[in-house]
Short mmCIF file of N, CA and C in Angstrom, two decimals:
data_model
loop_
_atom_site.label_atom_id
_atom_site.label_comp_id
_atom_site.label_asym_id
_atom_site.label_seq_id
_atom_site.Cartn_x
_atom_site.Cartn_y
_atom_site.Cartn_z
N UNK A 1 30.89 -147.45 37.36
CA UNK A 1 32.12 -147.00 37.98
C UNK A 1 33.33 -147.70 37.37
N UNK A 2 32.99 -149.09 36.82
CA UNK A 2 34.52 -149.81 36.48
C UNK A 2 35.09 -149.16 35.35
N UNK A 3 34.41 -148.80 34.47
CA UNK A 3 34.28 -148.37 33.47
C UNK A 3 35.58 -146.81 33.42
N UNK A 4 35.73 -145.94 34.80
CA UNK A 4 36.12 -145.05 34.80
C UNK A 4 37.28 -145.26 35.61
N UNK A 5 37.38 -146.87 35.74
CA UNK A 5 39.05 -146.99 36.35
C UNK A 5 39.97 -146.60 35.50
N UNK A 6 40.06 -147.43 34.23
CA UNK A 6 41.15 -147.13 33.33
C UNK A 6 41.82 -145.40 33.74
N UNK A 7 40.86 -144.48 33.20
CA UNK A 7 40.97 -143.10 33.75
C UNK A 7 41.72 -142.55 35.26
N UNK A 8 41.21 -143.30 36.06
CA UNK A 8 41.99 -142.75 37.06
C UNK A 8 43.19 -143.44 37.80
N UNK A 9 43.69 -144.85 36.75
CA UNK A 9 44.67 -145.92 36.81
C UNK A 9 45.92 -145.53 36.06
N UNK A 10 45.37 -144.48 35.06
CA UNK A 10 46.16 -144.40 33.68
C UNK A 10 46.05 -145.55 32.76
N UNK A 11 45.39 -146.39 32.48
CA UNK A 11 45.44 -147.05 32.03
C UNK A 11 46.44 -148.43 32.58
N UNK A 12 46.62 -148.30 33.54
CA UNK A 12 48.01 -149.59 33.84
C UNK A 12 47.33 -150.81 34.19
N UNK A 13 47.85 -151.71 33.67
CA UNK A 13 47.35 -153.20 33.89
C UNK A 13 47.91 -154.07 35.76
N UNK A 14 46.86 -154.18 36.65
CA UNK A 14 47.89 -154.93 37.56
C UNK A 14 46.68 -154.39 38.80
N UNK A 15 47.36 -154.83 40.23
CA UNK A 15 46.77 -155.02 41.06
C UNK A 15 46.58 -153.70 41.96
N UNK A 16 45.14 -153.19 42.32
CA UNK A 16 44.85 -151.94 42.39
C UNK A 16 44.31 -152.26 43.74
N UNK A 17 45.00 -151.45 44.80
CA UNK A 17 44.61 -151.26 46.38
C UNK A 17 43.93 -149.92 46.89
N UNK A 18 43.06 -150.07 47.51
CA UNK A 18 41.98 -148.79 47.72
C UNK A 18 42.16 -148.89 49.53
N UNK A 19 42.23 -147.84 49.92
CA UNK A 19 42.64 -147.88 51.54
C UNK A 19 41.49 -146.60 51.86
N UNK A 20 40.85 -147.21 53.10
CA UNK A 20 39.60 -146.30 52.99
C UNK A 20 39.98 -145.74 54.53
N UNK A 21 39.17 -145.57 55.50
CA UNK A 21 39.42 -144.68 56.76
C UNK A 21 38.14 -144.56 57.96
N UNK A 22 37.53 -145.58 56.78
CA UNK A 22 36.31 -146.11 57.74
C UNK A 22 36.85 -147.05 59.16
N UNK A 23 36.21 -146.93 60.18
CA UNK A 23 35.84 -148.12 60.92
C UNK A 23 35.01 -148.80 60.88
N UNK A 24 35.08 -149.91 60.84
CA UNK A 24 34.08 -151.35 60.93
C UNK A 24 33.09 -151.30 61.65
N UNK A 25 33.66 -151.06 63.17
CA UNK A 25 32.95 -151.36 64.18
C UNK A 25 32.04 -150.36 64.57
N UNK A 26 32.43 -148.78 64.26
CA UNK A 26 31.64 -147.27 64.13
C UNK A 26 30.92 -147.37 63.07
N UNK A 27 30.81 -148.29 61.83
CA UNK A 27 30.36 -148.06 60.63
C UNK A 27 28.99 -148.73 60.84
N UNK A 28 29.24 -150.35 61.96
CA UNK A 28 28.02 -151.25 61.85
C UNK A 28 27.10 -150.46 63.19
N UNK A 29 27.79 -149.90 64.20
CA UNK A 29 27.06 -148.95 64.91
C UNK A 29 26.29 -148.04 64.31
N UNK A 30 26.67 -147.48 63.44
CA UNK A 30 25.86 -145.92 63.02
C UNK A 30 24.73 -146.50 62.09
N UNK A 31 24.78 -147.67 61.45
CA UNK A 31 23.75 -148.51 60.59
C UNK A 31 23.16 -148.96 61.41
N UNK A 32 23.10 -149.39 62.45
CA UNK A 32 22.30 -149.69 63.51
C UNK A 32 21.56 -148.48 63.95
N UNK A 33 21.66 -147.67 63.94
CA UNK A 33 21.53 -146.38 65.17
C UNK A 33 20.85 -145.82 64.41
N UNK A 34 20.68 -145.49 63.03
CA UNK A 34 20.21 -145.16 61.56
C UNK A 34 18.67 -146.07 61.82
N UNK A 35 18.96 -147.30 61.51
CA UNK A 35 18.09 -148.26 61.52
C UNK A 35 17.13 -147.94 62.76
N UNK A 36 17.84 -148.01 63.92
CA UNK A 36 16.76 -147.55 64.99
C UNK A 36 15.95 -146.63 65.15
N UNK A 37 16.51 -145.58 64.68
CA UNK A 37 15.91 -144.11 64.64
C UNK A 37 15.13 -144.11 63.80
N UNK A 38 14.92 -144.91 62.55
CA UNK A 38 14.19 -145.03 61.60
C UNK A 38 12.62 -146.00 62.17
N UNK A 39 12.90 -146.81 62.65
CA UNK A 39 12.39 -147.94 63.39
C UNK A 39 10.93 -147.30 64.49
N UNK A 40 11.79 -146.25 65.38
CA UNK A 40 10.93 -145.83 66.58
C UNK A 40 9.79 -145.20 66.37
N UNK A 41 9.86 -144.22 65.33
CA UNK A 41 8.77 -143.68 64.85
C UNK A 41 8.74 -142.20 64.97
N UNK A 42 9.75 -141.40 65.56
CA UNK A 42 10.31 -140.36 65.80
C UNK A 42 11.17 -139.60 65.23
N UNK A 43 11.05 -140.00 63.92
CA UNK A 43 12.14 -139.13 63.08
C UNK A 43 11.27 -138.31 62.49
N UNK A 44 9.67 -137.42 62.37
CA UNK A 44 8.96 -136.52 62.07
C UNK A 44 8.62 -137.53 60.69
N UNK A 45 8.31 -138.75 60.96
CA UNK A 45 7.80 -139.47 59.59
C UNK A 45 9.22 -139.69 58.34
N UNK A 46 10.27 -139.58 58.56
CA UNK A 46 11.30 -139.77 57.47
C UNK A 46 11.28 -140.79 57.19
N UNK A 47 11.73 -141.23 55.76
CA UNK A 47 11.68 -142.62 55.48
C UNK A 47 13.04 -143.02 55.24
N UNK A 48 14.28 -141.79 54.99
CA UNK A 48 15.82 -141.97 55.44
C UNK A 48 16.17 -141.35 56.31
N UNK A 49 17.54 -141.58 56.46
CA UNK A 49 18.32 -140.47 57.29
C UNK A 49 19.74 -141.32 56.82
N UNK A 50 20.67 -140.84 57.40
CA UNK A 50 21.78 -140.84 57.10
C UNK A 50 22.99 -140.21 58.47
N UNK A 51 24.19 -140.54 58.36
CA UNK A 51 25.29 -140.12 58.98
C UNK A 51 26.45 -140.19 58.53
N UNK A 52 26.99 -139.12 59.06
CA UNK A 52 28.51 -139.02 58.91
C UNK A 52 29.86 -138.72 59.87
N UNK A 53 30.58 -139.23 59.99
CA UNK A 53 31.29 -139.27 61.17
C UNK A 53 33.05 -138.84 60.67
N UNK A 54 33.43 -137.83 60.50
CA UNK A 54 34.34 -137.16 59.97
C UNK A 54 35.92 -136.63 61.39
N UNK A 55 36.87 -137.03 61.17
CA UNK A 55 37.88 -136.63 61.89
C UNK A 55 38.17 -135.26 61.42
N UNK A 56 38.94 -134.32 62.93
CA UNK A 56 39.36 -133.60 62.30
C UNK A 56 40.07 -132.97 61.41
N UNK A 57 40.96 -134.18 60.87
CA UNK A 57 41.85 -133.69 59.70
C UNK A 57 41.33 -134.15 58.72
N UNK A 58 40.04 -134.52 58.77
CA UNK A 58 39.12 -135.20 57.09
C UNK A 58 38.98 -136.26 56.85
N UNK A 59 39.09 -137.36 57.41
CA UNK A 59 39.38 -138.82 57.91
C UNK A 59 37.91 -139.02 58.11
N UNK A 60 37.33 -139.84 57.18
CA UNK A 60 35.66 -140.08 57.31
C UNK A 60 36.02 -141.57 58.02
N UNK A 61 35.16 -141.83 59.18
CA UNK A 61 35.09 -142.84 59.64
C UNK A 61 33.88 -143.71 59.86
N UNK A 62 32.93 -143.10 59.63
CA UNK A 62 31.40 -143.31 59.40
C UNK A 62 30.72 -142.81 58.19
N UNK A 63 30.05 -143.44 57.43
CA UNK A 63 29.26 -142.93 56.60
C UNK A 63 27.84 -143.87 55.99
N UNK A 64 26.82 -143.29 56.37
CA UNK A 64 25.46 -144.20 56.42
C UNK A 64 24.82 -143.45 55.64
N UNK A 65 24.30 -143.59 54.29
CA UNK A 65 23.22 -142.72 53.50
C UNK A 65 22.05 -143.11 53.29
N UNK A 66 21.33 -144.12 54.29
CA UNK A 66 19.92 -144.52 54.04
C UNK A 66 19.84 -145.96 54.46
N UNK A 67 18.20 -145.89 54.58
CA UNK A 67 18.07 -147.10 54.98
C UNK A 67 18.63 -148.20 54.47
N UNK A 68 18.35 -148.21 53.53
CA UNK A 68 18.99 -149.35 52.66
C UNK A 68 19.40 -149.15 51.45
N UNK A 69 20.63 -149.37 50.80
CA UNK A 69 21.42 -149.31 49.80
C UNK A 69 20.07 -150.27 48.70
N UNK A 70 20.17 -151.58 49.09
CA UNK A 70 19.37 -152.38 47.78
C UNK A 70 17.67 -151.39 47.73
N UNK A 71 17.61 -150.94 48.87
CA UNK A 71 16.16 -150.38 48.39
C UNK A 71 15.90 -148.63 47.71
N UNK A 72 16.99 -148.25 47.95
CA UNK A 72 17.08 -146.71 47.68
C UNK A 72 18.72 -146.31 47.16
N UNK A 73 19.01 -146.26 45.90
CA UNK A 73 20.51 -146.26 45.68
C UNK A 73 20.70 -144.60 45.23
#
């Protein structure tokens, strides 16, 4: 990915701020809730799942794509 900053920086040298739209506190919930559901044994045998938690004007505030990032990227 760093590789494809230059590209979408223009090339400019200096300090680059990324403002995202997540919540923290909805984000460590839904990784929890992910985790649990995974956990109980009731997800028809899945070995991911995932969530997404989207406002109505497009404002992602949740987003969980699997159990685990280091084990499944």
């Amino acid at each position: 990915m760093l590789d494809k900053l230059p590209t979408l920086t223009g090339g400019k040298p200096g300090e680059l701020v990324v403002e995202t739209t997540i919540d923290l506190g909805l984000q460590k919930r839904a990784q929890a809730l992910v985790q649990e559901a995974l956990a109980d044994g009731n997800t028809s045998e899945a070995s991911q799942a995932g969530m997404l938690m989207m406002e109505l004007d497009g404002a992602i505030r949740v987003l969980v794509g699997g159990r685990s990032y280091a084990e499944s990227q």
